[in-house]
PDB file of C-alpha atoms in Angstrom:
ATOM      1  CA  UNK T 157       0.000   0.000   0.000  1.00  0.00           C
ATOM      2  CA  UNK T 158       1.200   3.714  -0.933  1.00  0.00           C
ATOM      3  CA  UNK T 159       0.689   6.370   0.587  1.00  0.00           C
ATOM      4  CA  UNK T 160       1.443   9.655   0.223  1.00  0.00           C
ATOM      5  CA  UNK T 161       0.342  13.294   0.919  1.00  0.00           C
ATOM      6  CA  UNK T 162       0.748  14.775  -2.367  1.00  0.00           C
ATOM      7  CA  UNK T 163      -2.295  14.886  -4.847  1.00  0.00           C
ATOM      8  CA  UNK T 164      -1.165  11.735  -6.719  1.00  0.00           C
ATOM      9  CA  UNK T 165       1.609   9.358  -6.897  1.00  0.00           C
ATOM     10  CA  UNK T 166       4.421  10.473  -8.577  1.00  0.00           C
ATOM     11  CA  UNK T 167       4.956   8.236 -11.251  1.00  0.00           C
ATOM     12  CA  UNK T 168       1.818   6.199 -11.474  1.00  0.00           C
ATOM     13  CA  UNK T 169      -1.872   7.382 -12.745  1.00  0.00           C
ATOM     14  CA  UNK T 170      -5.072   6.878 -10.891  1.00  0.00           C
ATOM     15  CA  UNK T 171      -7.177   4.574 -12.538  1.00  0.00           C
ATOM     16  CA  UNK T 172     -10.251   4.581  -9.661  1.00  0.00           C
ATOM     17  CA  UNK T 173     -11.023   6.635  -7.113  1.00  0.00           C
ATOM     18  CA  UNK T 174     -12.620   4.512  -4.174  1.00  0.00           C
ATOM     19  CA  UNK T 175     -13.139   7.488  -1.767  1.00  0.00           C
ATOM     20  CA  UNK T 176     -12.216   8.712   1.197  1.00  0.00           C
ATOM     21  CA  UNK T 177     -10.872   6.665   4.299  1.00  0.00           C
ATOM     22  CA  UNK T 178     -10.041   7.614   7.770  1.00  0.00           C
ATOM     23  CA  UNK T 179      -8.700   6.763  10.995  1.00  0.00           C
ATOM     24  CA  UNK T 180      -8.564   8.003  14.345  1.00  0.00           C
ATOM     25  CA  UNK T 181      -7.292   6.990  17.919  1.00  0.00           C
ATOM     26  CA  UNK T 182      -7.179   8.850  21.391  1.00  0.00           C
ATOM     27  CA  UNK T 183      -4.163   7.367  23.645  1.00  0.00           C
ATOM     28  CA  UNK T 184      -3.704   8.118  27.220  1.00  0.00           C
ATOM     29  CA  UNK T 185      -0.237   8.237  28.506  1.00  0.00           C
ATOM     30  CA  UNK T 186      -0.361   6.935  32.099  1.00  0.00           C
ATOM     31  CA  UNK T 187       1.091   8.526  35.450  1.00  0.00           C
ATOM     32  CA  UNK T 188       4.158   7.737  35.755  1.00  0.00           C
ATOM     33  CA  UNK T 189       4.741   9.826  32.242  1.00  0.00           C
ATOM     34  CA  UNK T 190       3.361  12.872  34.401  1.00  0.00           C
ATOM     35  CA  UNK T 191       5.456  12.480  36.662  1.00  0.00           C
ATOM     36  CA  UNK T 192       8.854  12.034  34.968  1.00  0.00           C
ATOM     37  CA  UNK T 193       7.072  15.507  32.630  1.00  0.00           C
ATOM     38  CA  UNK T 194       6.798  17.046  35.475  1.00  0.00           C
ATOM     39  CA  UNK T 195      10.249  16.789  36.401  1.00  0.00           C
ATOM     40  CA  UNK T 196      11.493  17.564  33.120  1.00  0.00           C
ATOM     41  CA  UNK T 197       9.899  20.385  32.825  1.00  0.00           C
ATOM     42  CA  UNK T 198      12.266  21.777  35.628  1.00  0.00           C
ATOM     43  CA  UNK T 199      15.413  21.453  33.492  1.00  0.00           C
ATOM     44  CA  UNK T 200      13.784  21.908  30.261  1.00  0.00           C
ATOM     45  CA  UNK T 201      14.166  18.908  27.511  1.00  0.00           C
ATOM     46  CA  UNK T 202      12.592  16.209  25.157  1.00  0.00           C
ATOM     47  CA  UNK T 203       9.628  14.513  26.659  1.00  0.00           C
ATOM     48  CA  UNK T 204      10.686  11.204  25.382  1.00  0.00           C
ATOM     49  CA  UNK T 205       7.340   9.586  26.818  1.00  0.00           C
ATOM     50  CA  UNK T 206       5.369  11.937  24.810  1.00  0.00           C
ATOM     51  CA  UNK T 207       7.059  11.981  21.749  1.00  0.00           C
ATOM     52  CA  UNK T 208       6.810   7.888  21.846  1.00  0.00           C
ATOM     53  CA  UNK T 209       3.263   8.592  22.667  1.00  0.00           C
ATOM     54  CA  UNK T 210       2.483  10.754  19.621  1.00  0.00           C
ATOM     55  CA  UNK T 211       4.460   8.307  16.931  1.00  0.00           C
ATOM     56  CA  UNK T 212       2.550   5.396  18.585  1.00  0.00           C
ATOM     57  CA  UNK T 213      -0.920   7.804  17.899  1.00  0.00           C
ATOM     58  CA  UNK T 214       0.204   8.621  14.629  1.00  0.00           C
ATOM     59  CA  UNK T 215       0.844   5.013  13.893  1.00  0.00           C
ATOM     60  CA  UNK T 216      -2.284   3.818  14.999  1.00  0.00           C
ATOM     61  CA  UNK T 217      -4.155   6.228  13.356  1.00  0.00           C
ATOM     62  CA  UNK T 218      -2.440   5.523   9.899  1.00  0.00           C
ATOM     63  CA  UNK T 219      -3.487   2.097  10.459  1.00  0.00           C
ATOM     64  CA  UNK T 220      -6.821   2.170  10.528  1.00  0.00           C
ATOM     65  CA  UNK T 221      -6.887   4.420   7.550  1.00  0.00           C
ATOM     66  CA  UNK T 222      -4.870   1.867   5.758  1.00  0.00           C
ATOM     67  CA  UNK T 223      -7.107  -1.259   6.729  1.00  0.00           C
ATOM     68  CA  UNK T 224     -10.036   0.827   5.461  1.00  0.00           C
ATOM     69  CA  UNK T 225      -8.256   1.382   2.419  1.00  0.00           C
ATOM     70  CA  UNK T 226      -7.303  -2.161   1.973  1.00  0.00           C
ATOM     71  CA  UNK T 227     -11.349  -3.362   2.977  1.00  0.00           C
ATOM     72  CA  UNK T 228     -12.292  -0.836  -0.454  1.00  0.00           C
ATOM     73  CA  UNK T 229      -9.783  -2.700  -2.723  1.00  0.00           C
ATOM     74  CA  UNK T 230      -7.525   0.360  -3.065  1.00  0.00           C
ATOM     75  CA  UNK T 231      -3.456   0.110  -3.565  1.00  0.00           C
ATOM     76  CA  UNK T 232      -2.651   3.530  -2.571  1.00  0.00           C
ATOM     77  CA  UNK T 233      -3.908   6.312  -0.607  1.00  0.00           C
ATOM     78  CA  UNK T 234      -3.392  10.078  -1.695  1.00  0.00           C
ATOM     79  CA  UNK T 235      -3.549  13.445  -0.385  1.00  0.00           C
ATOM     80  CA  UNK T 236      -3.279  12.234   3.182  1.00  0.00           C
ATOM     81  CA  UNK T 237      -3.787  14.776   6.379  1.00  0.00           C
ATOM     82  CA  UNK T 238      -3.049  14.551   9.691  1.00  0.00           C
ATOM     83  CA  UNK T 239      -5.383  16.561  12.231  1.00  0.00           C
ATOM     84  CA  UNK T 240      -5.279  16.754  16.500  1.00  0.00           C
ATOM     85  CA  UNK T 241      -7.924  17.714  18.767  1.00  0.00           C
ATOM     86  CA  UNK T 242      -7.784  18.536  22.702  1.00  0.00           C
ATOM     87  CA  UNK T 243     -10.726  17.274  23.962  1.00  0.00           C
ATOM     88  CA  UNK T 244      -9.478  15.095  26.463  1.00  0.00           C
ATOM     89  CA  UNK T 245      -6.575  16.558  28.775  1.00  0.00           C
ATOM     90  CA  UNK T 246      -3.470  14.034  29.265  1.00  0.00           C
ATOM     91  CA  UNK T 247      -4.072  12.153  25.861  1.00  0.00           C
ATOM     92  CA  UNK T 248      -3.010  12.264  22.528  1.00  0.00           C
ATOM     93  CA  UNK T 249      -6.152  12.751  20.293  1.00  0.00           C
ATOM     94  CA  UNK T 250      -5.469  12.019  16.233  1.00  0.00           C
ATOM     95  CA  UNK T 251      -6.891  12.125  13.259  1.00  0.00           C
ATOM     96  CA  UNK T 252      -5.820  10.943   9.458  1.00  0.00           C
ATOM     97  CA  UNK T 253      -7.459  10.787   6.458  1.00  0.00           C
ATOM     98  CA  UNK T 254      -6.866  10.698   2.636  1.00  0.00           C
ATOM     99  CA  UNK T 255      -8.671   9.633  -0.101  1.00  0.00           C
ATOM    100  CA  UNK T 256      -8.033   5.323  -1.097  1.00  0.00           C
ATOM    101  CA  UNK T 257      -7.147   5.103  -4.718  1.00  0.00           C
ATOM    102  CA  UNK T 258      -5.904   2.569  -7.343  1.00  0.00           C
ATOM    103  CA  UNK T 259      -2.805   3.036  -9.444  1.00  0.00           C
ATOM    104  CA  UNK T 260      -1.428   1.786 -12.028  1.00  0.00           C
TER     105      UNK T 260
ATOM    106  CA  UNK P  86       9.497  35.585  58.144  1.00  0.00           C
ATOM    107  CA  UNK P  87      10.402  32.102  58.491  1.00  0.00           C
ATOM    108  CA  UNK P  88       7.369  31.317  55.944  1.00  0.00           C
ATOM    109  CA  UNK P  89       8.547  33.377  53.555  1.00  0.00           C
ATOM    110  CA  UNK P  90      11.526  32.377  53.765  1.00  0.00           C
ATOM    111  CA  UNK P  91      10.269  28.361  53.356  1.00  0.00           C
ATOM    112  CA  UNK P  92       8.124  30.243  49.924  1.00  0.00           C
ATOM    113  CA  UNK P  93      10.598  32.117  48.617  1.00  0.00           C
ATOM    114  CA  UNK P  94      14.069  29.909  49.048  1.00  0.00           C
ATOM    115  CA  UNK P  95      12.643  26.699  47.163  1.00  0.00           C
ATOM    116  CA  UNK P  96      11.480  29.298  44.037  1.00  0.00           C
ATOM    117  CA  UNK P  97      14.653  31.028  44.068  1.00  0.00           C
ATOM    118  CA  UNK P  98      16.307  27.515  43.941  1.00  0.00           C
ATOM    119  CA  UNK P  99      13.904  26.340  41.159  1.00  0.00           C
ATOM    120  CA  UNK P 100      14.252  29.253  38.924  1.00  0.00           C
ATOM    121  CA  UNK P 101      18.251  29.031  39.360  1.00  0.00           C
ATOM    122  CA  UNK P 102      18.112  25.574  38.747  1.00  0.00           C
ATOM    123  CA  UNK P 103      15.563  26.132  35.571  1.00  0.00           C
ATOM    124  CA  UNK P 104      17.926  28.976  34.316  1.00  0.00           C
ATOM    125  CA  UNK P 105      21.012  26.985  34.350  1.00  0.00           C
ATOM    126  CA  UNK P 106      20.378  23.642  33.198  1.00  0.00           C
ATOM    127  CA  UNK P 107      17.638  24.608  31.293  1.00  0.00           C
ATOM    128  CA  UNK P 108      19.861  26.986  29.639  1.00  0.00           C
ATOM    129  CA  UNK P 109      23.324  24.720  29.405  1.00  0.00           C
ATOM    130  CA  UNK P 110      20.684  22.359  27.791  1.00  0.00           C
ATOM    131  CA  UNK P 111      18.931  24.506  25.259  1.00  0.00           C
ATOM    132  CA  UNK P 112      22.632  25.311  23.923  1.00  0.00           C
ATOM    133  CA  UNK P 113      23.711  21.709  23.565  1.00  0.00           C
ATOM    134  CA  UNK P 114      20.573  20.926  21.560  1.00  0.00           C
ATOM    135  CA  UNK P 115      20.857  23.762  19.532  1.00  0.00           C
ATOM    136  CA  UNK P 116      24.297  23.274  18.985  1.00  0.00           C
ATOM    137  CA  UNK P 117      23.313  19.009  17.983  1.00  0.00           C
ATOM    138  CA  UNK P 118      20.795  20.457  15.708  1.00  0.00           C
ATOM    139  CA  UNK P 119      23.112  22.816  13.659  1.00  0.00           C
ATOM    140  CA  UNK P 120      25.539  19.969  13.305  1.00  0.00           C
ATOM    141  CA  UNK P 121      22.761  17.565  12.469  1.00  0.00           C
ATOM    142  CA  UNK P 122      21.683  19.624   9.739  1.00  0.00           C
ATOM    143  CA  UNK P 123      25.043  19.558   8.232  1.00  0.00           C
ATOM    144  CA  UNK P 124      24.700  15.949   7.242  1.00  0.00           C
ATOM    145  CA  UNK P 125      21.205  16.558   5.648  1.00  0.00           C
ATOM    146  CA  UNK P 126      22.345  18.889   3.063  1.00  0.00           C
ATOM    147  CA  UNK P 127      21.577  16.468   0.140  1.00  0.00           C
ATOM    148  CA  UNK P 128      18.142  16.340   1.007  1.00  0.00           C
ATOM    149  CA  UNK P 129      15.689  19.132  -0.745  1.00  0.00           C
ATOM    150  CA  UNK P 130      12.320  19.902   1.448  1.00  0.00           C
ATOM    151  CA  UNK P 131       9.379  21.790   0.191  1.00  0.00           C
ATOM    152  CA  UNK P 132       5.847  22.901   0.915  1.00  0.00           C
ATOM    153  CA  UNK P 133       4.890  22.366  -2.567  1.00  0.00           C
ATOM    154  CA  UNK P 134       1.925  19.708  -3.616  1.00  0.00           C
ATOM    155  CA  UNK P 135       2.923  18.967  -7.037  1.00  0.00           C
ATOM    156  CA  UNK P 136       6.060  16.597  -7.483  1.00  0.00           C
ATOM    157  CA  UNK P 137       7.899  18.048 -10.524  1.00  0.00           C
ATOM    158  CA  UNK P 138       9.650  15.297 -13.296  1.00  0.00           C
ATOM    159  CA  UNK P 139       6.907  12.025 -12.157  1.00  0.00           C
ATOM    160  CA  UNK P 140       8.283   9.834 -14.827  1.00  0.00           C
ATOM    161  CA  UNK P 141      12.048   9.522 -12.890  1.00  0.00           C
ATOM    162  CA  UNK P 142      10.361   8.834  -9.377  1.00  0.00           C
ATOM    163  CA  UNK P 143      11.399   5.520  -8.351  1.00  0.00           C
ATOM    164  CA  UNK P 144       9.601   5.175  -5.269  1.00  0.00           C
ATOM    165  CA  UNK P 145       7.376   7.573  -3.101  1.00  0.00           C
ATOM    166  CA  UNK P 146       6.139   7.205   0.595  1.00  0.00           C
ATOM    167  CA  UNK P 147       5.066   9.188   3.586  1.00  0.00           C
ATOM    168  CA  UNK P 148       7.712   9.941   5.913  1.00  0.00           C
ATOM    169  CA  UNK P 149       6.823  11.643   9.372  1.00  0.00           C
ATOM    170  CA  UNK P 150       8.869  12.869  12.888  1.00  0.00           C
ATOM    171  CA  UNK P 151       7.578  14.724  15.689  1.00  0.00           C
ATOM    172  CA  UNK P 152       8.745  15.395  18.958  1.00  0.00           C
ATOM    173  CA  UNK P 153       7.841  17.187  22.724  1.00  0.00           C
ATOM    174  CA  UNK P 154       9.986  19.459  24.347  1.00  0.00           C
ATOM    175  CA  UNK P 155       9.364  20.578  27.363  1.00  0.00           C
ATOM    176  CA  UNK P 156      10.364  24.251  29.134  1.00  0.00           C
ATOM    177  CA  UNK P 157      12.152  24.620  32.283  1.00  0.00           C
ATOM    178  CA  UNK P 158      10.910  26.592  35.122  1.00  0.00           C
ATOM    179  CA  UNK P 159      13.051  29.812  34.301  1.00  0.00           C
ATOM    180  CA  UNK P 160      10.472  29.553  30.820  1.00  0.00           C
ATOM    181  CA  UNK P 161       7.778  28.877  32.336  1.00  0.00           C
ATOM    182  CA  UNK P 162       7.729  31.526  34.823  1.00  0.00           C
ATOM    183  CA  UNK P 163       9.277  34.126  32.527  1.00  0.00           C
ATOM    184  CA  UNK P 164       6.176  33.020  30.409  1.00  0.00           C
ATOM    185  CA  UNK P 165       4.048  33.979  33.346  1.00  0.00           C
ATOM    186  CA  UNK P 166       5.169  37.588  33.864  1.00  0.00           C
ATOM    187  CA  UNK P 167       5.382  37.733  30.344  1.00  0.00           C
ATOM    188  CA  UNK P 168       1.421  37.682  29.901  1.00  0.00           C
ATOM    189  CA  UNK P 169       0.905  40.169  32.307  1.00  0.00           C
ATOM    190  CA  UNK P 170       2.414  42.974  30.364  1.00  0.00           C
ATOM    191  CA  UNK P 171       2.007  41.103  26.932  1.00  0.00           C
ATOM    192  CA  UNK P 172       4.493  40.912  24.050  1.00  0.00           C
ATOM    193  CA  UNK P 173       6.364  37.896  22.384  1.00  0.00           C
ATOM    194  CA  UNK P 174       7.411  35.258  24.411  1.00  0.00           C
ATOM    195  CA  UNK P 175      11.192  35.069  23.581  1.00  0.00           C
ATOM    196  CA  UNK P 176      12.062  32.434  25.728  1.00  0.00           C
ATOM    197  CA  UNK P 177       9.081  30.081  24.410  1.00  0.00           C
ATOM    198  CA  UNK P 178       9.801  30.912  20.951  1.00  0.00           C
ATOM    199  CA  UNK P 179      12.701  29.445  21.192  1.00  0.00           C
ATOM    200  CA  UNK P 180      11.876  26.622  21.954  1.00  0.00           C
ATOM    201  CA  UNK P 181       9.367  26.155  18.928  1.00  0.00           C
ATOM    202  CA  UNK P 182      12.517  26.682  17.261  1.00  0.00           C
ATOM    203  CA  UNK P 183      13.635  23.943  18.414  1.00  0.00           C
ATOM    204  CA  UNK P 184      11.356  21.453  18.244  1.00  0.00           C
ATOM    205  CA  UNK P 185      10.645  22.433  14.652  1.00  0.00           C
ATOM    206  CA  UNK P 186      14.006  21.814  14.099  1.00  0.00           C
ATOM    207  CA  UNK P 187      14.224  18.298  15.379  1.00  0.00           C
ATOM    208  CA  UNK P 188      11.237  17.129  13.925  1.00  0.00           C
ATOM    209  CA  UNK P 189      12.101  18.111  10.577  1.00  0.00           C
ATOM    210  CA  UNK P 190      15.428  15.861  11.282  1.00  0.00           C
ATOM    211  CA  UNK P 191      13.701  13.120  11.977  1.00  0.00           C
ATOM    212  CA  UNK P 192      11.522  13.094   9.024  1.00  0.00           C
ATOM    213  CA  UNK P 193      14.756  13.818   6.962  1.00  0.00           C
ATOM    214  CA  UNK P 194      16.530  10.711   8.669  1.00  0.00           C
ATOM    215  CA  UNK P 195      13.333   8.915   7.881  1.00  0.00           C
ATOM    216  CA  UNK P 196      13.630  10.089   4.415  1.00  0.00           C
ATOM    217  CA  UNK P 197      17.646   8.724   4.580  1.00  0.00           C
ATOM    218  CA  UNK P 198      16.793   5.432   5.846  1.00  0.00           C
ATOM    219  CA  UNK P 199      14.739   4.674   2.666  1.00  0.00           C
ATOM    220  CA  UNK P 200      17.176   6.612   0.215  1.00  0.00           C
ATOM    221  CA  UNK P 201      14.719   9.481  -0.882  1.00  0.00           C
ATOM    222  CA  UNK P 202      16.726  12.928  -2.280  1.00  0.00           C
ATOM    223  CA  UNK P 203      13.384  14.632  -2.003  1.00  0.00           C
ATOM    224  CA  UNK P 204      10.237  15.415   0.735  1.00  0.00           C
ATOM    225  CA  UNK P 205       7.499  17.215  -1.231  1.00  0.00           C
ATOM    226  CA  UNK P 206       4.529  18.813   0.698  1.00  0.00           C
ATOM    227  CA  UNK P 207       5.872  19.117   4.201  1.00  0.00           C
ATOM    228  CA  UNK P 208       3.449  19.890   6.757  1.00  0.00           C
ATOM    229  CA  UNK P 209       3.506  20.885  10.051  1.00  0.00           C
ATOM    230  CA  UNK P 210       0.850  19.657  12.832  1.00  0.00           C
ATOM    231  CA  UNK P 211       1.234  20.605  16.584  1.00  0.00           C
ATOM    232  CA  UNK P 212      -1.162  18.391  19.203  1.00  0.00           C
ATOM    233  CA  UNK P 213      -1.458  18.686  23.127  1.00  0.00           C
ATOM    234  CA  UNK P 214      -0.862  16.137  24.917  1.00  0.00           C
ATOM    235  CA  UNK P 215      -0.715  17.928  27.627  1.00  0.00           C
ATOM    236  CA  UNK P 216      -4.170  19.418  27.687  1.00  0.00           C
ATOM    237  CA  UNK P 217      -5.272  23.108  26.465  1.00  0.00           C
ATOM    238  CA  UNK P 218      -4.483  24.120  30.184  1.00  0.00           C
ATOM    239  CA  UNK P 219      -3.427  27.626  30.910  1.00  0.00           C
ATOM    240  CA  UNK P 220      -0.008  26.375  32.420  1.00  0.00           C
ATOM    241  CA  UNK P 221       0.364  23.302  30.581  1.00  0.00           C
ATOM    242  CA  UNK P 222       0.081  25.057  27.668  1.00  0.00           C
ATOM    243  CA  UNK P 223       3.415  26.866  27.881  1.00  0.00           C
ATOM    244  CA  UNK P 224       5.256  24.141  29.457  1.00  0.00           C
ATOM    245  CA  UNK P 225       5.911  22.155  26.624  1.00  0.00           C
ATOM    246  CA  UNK P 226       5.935  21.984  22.927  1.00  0.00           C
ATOM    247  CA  UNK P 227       4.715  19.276  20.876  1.00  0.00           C
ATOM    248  CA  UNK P 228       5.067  19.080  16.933  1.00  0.00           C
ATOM    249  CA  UNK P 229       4.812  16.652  13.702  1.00  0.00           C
ATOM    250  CA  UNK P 230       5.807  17.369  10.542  1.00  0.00           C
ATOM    251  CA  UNK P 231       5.020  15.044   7.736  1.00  0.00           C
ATOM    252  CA  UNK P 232       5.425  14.835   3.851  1.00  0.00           C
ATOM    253  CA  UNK P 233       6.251  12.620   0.967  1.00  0.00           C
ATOM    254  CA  UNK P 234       9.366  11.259   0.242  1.00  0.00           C
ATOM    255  CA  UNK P 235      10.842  10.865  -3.488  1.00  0.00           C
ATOM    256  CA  UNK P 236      13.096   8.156  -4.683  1.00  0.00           C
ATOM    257  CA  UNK P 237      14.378   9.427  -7.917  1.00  0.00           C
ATOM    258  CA  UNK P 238      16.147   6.373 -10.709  1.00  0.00           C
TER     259      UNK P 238
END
């Protein structure tokens, strides 16, 4: 499966546009992150707990766009965004979505 | 006196503590980042959709990096007095700085690891983690940056 954020794939032509897919996931981080945050944010510094936490979202997200993708019989998906939200406090909240195509 | 002594000491201690580390530390990143950079020269990033020349592309994938920094307590507080009288937040800016900066090397190592001389349509996405909190807000930084990565023949 390709994907990409540009408006096609380089290279390759879309022969079917199966429409749009997305996925989504909200991930708490747990207490012990807060803590060691908390901390950090003393001395200043990468939050390596968070960052992991965010790649792991990002991940998961991407994921569940791609098995929606896969369930439409597309090879590739296009144009692909990422968005966040804050609704809950102390999670990682994200959104991707692009629209499943096949190329040839 | 001996309670504001027990209120004040422990801040004064903090905000040293914030202002030196925090400080020492903010130089040794920057410092990794400019030499970092160095070694990504070969690479061309751009905010533009369209990738120019299709027919030589090889291969083409999305390529991401993000990361959360967080401010010390010499930043955070400054932050604090800062919105009383308003202006720009030097001290916090810098630190967007930052983790713009080492974001956008880890999408570039990404890019490395799979051979690409190219990352079309780079965009940036910040989250919170952290919650939408008035001090939480300014106590850390969190940022993405994504885009597609060209393998030219």
């Amino acid at each position: 499966m390709l994907v990409v954020n540009t408006e096609n794939v380089p290279g390759f032509t879309i022969r079917e546009v199966k429409g749009l897919v997305q996925g989504n996931t909200v991930r708490a981080k747990h207490i012990g992150r807060d803590i060691v945050a908390g901390l950090k944010n003393l001395v200043g510094g990468e939050l390596t707990g968070y960052t992991e936490l965010l790649t792991e979202a990002r991940r998961q997200a991407m994921e569940r766009m791609l098995a929606q993708a896969q369930q439409l019989g597309a090879n590739a998906v296009v144009n692909v965004r990422f968005a966040t939200a804050a609704v809950t406090q102390g999670a990682a909240e994200l959104y991707c979505y692009g629209t499943a195509v096949v190329i040839q | 006196m001996f309670e504001v002594l027990f209120g004040v000491v422990p801040f004064l201690f903090l905000l040293g503590l914030g202002y030196g580390v925090g400080t020492w530390r903010e130089r040794n990143h920057l410092r990794a980042l400019s030499a970092r950079e160095k070694e990504f020269t070969d690479i061309r990033i751009s905010t533009i959709q369209t990738v120019p020349d299709p027919e030589t592309v090889r291969e083409a994938s999305l390529v991401s990096g993000g990361v959360v920094i967080a401010a010390d307590y010499f930043k955070t507080t400054a932050a604090q007095i800062r919105k009383l009288v308003g202006g720009e937040m030097g001290v916090i800016r810098t630190l967007v700085e930052r983790a713009q900066r080492e974001a956008t090397l880890r999408l570039l190592a990404e890019a490395r690891r799979m051979g690409a001389t190219e990352v079309w349509n780079i965009r940036y996405e910040t989250s919170s983690i952290r919650g939408a909190d008035k001090y939480q807000a300014a106590a850390s930084v969190e940022l993405f940056v994504y885009g597609t990565a060209v393998v030219r023949q």
